[in-house]
Amino acid sequence: MGDGATVTCHGPGTPYSADRGKSTSPDCGHRYERSAAGQPDGRYKGTATATRTVTWTAPALGDGGEFTETRQTAFTAAVGEVQVLNLMIDSKVSGRRRSVSG
């Protein structure tokens, strides 16, 4: 994933639907915990690999077999980070501030 993590997914995963919004995948996903700001070009770099094994039969020909195909694709992920601190002014005591994390 570029940040030292490896994710292995078994099965096809769950198709995205709009009602899920920005929630993470229920069965195969990764959440970056740090910004990619310190990475080259400000992006994590990784490789996605898909391996499929196909078993086939042709009964009319009395034939069949199995083959495995592996494909790899390089990817980059720009991961930003935002930290917020809301300050509220206490109207009863002039100049006094309370910090509230958001």
Coordinates of C-alpha atoms in Angstrom, one line a residue:
M1 CA 0.0 0.0 0.0
G2 CA 3.1 2.2 0.0
D3 CA 3.0 2.8 3.8
G4 CA 4.4 -0.6 4.8
A5 CA 1.0 -2.4 4.9
T6 CA 0.0 -5.4 2.8
V7 CA -3.7 -6.2 2.1
T8 CA -4.8 -9.6 0.8
C9 CA -8.4 -9.9 -0.3
H10 CA -10.2 -13.2 -0.8
G11 CA -13.1 -13.2 -3.1
P12 CA -14.5 -10.4 -5.3
G13 CA -15.2 -7.8 -2.6
T14 CA -18.3 -5.7 -2.2
P15 CA -19.4 -3.5 -5.1
Y16 CA -19.7 0.2 -4.2
S17 CA -23.1 1.8 -3.8
A18 CA -23.9 5.4 -3.2
D19 CA -25.8 4.7 0.1
R20 CA -22.5 3.6 1.6
G21 CA -21.1 7.1 1.3
K22 CA -17.4 7.3 2.2
S23 CA -17.4 4.3 4.5
T24 CA -14.6 1.7 4.2
S25 CA -15.1 -1.6 2.5
P26 CA -16.7 -4.2 4.7
D27 CA -14.5 -7.1 3.5
C28 CA -11.4 -5.7 1.8
G29 CA -9.8 -2.3 2.2
H30 CA -7.1 -0.2 3.7
R31 CA -7.1 3.1 5.6
Y32 CA -4.0 5.2 5.6
E33 CA -3.2 6.5 9.0
R34 CA -0.6 9.1 8.0
S35 CA -0.2 11.8 5.4
A36 CA 2.0 11.1 2.4
A37 CA 3.6 14.5 2.8
G38 CA 7.0 12.9 3.6
Q39 CA 7.0 10.5 0.7
P40 CA 8.6 11.2 -2.7
D41 CA 6.3 13.5 -4.7
G42 CA 3.9 13.5 -1.7
R43 CA 2.4 10.2 -2.7
Y44 CA 2.5 6.6 -1.4
K45 CA 3.6 4.2 -4.1
G46 CA 2.5 0.6 -4.3
T47 CA 1.6 -2.3 -6.6
A48 CA -1.8 -3.9 -6.9
T49 CA -1.7 -7.6 -7.8
A50 CA -4.6 -9.7 -9.0
T51 CA -4.3 -13.5 -9.3
R52 CA -7.0 -15.6 -10.9
T53 CA -7.1 -19.4 -11.3
V54 CA -9.5 -20.7 -13.9
T55 CA -10.7 -24.3 -14.2
W56 CA -12.3 -25.2 -17.4
T57 CA -13.9 -28.2 -19.0
A58 CA -15.0 -29.1 -22.5
P59 CA -17.0 -32.4 -22.0
A60 CA -17.8 -32.8 -25.7
L61 CA -14.0 -32.9 -26.4
G62 CA -13.1 -34.8 -23.3
D63 CA -10.8 -32.0 -22.4
G64 CA -10.2 -29.6 -19.5
G65 CA -7.6 -27.9 -17.5
E66 CA -6.6 -25.1 -15.2
F67 CA -4.5 -22.0 -15.6
T68 CA -3.5 -19.2 -13.4
E69 CA -3.1 -15.6 -14.5
T70 CA -1.4 -12.8 -12.5
R71 CA -1.5 -9.1 -13.3
Q72 CA 0.2 -6.3 -11.6
T73 CA -0.4 -2.5 -11.8
A74 CA 1.6 0.2 -10.1
F75 CA -0.3 2.9 -8.3
T76 CA 0.2 6.1 -6.3
A77 CA -2.0 7.5 -3.6
A78 CA -2.0 11.1 -2.5
V79 CA -3.0 11.1 1.2
G80 CA -3.6 14.4 2.9
E81 CA -4.3 15.2 6.5
V82 CA -6.3 17.9 8.1
Q83 CA -6.3 18.8 11.8
V84 CA -8.8 21.2 13.2
L85 CA -9.0 23.2 16.4
N86 CA -12.1 25.2 17.1
L87 CA -11.7 28.1 19.5
M88 CA -14.8 29.5 21.3
I89 CA -14.7 32.9 23.1
D90 CA -16.4 32.9 26.5
S91 CA -18.7 35.9 26.3
K92 CA -18.9 36.3 30.1
V93 CA -15.2 36.7 30.6
S94 CA -13.6 38.9 28.0
G95 CA -10.4 37.5 26.5
R96 CA -10.8 34.0 28.0
R97 CA -10.7 31.2 25.5
R98 CA -11.7 27.6 25.7
S99 CA -10.3 25.1 23.2
V100 CA -12.6 22.5 21.8
S101 CA -11.3 19.8 19.5
G102 CA -13.5 19.0 16.6

